[in-house]
mmCIF file of C-alpha atoms in Angstrom:
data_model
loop_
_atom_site.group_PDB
_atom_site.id
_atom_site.type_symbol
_atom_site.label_atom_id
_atom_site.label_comp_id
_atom_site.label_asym_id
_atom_site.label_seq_id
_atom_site.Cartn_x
_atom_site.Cartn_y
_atom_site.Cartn_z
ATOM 1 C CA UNK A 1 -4.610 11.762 13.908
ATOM 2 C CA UNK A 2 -3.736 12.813 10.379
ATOM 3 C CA UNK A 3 -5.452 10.495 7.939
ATOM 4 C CA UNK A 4 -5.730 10.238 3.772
ATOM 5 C CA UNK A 5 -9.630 10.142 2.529
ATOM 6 C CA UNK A 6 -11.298 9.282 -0.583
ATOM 7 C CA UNK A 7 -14.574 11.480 -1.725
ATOM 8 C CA UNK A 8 -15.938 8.573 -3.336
ATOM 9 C CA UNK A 9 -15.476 4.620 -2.340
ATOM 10 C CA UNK A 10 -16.834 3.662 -5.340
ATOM 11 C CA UNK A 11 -16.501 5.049 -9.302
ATOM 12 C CA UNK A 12 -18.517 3.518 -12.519
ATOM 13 C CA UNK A 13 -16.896 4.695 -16.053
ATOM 14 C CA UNK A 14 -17.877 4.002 -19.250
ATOM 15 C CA UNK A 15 -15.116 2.219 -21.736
ATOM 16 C CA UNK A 16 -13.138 5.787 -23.405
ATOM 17 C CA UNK A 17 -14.396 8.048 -21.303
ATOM 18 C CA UNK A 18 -11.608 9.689 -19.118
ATOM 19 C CA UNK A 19 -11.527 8.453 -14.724
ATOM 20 C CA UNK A 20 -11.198 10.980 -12.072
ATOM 21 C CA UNK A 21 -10.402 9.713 -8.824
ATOM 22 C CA UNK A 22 -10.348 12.254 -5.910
ATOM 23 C CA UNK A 23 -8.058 11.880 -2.615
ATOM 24 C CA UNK A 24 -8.287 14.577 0.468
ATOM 25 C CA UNK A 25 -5.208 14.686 2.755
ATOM 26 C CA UNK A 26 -5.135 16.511 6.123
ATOM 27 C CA UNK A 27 -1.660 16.955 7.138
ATOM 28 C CA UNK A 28 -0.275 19.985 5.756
ATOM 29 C CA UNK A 29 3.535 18.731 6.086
ATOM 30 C CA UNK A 30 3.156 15.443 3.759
ATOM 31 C CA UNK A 31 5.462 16.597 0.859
ATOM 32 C CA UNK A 32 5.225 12.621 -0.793
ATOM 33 C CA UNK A 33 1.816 11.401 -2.983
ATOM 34 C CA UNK A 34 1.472 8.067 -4.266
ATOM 35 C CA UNK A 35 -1.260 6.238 -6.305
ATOM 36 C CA UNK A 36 -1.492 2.941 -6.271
ATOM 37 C CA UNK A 37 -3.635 0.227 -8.308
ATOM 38 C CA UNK A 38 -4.325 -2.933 -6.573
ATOM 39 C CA UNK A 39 -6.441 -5.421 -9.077
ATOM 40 C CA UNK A 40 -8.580 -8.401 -7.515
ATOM 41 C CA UNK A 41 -5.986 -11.106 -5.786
ATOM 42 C CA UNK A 42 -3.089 -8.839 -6.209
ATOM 43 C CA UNK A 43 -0.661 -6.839 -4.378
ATOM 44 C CA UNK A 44 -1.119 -2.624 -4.636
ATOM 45 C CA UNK A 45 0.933 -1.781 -7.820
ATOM 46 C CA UNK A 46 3.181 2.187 -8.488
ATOM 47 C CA UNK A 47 0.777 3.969 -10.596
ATOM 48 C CA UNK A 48 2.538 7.527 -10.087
ATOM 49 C CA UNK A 49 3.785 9.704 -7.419
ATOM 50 C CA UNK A 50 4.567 13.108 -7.009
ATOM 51 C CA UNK A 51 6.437 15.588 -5.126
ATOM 52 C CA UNK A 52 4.984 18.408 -2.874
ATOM 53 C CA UNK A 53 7.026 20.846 -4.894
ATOM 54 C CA UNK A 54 5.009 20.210 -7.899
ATOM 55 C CA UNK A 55 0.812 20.581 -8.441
ATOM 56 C CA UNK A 56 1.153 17.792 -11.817
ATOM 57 C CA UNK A 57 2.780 15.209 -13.182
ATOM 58 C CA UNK A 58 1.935 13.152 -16.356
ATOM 59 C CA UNK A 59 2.847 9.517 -17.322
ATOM 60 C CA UNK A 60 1.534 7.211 -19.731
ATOM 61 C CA UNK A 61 -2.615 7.489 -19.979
ATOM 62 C CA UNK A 62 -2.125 9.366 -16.001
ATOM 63 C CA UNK A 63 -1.944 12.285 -14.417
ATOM 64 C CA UNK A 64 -1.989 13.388 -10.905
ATOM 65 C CA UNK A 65 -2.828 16.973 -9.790
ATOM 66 C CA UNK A 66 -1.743 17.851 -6.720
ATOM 67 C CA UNK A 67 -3.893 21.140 -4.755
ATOM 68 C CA UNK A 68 -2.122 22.053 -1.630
ATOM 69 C CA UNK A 69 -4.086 24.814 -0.883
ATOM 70 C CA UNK A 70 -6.975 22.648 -0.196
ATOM 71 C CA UNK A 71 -5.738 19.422 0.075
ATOM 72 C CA UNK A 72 -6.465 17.385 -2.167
ATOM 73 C CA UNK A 73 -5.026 15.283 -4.620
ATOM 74 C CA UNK A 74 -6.659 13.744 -7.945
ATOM 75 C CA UNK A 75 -5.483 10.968 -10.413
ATOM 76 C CA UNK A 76 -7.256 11.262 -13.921
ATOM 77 C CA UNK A 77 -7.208 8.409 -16.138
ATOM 78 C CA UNK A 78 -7.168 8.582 -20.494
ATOM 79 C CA UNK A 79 -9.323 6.835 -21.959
ATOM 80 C CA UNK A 80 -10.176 4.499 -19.778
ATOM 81 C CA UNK A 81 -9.508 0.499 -20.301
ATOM 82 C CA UNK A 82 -11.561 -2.812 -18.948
ATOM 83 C CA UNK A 83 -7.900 -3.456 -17.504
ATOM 84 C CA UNK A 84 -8.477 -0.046 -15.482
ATOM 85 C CA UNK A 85 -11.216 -2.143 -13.716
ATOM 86 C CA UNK A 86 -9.405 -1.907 -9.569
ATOM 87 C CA UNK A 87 -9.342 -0.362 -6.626
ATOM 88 C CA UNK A 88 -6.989 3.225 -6.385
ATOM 89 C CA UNK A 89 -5.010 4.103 -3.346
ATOM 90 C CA UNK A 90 -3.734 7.036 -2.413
ATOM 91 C CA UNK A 91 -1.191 7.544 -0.074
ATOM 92 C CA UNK A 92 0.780 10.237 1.442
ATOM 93 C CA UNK A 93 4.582 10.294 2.960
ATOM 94 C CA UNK A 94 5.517 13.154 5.593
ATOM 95 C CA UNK A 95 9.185 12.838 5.720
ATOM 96 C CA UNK A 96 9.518 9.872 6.898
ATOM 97 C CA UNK A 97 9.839 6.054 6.763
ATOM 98 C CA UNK A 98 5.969 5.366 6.638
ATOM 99 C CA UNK A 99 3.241 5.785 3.467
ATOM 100 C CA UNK A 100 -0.420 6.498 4.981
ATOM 101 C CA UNK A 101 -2.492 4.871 2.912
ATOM 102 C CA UNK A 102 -6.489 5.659 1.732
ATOM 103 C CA UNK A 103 -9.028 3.245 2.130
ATOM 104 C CA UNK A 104 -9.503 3.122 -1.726
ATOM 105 C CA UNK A 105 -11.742 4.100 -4.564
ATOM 106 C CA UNK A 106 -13.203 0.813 -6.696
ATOM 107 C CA UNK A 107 -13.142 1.871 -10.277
ATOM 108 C CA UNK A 108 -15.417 -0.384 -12.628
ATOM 109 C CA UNK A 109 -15.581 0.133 -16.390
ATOM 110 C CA UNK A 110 -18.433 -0.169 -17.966
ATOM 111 C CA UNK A 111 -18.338 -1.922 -21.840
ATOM 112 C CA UNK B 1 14.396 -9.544 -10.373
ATOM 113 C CA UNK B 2 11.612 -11.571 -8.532
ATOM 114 C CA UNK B 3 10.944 -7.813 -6.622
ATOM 115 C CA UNK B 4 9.375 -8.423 -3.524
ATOM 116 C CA UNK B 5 7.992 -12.188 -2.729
ATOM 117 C CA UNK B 6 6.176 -13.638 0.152
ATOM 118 C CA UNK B 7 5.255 -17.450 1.764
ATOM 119 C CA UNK B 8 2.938 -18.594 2.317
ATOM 120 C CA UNK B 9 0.207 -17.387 -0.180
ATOM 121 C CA UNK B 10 -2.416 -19.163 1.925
ATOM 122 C CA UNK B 11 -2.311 -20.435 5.320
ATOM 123 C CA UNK B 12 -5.611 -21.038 7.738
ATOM 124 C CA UNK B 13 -4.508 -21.529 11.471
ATOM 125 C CA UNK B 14 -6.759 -22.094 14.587
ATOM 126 C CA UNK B 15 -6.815 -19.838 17.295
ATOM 127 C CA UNK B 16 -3.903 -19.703 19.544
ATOM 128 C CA UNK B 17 -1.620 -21.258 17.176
ATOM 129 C CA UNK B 18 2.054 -19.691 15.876
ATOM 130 C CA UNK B 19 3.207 -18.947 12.470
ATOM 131 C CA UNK B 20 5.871 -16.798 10.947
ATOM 132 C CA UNK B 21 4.968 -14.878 7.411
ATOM 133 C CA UNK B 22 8.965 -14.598 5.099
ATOM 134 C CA UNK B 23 9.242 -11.247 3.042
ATOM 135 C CA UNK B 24 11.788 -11.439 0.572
ATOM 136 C CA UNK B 25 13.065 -8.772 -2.020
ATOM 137 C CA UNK B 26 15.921 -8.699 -3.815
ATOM 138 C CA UNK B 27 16.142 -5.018 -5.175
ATOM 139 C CA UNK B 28 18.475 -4.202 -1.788
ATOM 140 C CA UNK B 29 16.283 -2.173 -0.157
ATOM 141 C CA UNK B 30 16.698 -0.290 3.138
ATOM 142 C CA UNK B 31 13.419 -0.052 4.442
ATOM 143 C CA UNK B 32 10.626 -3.352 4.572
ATOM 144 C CA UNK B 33 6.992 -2.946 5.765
ATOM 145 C CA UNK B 34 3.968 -5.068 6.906
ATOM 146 C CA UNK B 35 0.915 -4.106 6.440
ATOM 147 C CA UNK B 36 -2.861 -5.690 6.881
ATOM 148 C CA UNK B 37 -5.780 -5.326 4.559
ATOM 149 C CA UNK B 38 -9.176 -5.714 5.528
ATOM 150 C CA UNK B 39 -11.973 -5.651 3.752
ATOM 151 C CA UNK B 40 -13.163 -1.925 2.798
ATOM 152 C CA UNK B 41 -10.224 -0.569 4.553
ATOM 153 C CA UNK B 42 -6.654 0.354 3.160
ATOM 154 C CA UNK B 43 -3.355 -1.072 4.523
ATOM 155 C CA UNK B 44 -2.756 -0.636 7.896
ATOM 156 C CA UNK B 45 1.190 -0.767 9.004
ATOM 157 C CA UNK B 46 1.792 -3.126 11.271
ATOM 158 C CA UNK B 47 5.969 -2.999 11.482
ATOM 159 C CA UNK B 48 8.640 -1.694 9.732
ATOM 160 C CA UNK B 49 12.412 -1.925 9.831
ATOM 161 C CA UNK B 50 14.788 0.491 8.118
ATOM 162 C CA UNK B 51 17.683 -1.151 7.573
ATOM 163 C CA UNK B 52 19.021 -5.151 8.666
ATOM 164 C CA UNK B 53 18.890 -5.635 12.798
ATOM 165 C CA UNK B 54 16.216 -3.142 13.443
ATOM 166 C CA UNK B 55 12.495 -2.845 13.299
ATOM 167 C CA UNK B 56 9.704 -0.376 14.587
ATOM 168 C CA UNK B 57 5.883 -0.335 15.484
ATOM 169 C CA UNK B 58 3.444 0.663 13.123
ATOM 170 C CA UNK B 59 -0.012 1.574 13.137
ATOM 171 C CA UNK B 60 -1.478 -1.702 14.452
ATOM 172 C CA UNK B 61 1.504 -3.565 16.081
ATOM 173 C CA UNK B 62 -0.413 -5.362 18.990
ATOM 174 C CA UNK B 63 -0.383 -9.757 19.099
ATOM 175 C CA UNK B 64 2.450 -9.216 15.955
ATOM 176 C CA UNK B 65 6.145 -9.344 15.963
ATOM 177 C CA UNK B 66 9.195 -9.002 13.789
ATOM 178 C CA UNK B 67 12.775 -9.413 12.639
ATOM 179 C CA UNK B 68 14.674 -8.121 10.188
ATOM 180 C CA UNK B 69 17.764 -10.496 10.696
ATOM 181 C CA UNK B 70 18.920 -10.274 6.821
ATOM 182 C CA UNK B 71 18.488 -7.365 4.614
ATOM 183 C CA UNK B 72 16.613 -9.094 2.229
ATOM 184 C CA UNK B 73 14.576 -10.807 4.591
ATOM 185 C CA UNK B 74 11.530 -9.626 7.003
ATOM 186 C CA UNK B 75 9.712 -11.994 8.777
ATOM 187 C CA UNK B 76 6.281 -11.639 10.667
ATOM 188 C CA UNK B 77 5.087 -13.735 13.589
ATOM 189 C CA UNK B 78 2.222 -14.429 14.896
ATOM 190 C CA UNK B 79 2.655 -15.996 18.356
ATOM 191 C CA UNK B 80 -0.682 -16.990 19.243
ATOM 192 C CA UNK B 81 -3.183 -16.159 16.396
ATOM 193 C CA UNK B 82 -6.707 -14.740 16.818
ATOM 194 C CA UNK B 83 -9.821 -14.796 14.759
ATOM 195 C CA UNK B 84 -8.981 -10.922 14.333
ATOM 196 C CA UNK B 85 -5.616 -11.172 12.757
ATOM 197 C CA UNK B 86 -7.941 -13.171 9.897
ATOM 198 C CA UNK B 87 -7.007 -10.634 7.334
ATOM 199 C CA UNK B 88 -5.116 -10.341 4.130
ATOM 200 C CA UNK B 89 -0.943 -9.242 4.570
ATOM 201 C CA UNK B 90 1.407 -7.531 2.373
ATOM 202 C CA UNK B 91 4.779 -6.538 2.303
ATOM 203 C CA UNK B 92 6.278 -4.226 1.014
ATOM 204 C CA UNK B 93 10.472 -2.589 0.189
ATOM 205 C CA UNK B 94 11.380 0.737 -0.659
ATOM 206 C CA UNK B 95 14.873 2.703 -0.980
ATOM 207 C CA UNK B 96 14.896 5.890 1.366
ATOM 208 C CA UNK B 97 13.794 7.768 -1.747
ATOM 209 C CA UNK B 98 11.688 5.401 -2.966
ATOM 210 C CA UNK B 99 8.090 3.789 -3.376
ATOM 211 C CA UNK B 100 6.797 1.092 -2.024
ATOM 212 C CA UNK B 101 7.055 -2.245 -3.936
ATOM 213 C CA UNK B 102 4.593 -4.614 -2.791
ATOM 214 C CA UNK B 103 4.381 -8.515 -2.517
ATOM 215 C CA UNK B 104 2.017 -10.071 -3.751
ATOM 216 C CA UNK B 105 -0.080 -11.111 -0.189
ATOM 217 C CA UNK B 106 -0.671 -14.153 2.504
ATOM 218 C CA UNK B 107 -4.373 -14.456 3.117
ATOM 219 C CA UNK B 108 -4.769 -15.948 6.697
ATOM 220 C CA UNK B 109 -7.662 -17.396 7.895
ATOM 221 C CA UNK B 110 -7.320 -17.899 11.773
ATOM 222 C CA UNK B 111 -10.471 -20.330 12.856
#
């Protein structure tokens, strides 16, 4: 079945130096990309989505790049903060009800 | 807003026991979820219901059932629990045109 993959399960970055986390995604017709943050004990947290009709978006210290010629979907973050320290879904809507999510990227910041 | 809660936050059960998981949110969203998180996996969807009085499989709907008798309520039973169905669950609301906000999890522990 169509499925959402993550490159890398696991991401070290130093303290200021800028994150890139890398999703793949298989089914052509998903036209909905979320990232979410889930920290340690928590529930996933919105980090920013974007629309299939649009390859970036930009909010505060984020970006996401979406590639739908290969796939693939990328959230880079600025500058990057202890409080960074998670794991990053991805997760991709094909017009309808359901997300499908990645199985997550851990980012850990090193001081 | 207290967004999306859930009850218990804890709960260990032996097997072949019954339990019910409450979802609450109070943003009036259409659409609720379940999900399951295991360890080095990403949320799996269990159910789903998209609007009060109806509800739908998910991914992973076996030894789990639902009801959605109040909009603002979704409720997740476990009729007779397994050491399997140990796992971590979330819920989650949306609007149609939404994302997903999540609670913040039940970890159960089934013995």
């Amino acid at each position: 079945g169509e499925s959402v993959g993550l490159h890398l399960p696991t991401l070290s970055v130093q303290e200021g130096d800028n994150s890139i986390i890398n999703c793949a995604y298989s089914n052509s017709a998903s036209d909905y990309f979320i990232w979410y943050k889930q920290e340690s004990g928590k529930g996933p947290q919105f980090i920013i989505d974007i629309r299939s009709n649009m390859d970036k978006r930009q909010g505060q210290r984020v970006t996401v790049l979406l590639n739908k010629t290969v796939k693939h979907l990328s959230l880079q973050i600025a500058a990057t903060q202890p409080g960074d320290s998670a794991v990053y879904f991805c997760a991709e809507n094909f017009g309808n009800e359901k997300l499908t999510f990645g199985t997550g990227t851990r980012l850990t910041i090193i001081p | 807003n207290a967004g999306v809660t859930q009850t218990p936050k804890f709960r260990v059960l032996k097997t072949g026991q019954s339990m019910t998981l409450l979802c609450a949110q109070d943003m009036n969203h259409e659409y609720m979820y379940w999900y399951r998180q295991d360890p080095g996996m990403g949320l799996r969807l269990i159910h789903y219901s998209v609007g009060e009085g109806t509800t739908a499989k998910g991914e992973v709907p076996d030894g789990y059932n639902v009801s959605r008798l109040k909009k603002q309520n979704f409720l997740l039973g476990l009729e007779s629990a397994a050491p399997s169905q140990t796992s971590v669950y979330f819920c989650a609301s949306s609007s149609p045109s939404g994302r997903d906000s999540f609670g913040p999890g039940t970890r159960l522990t089934v013995l």
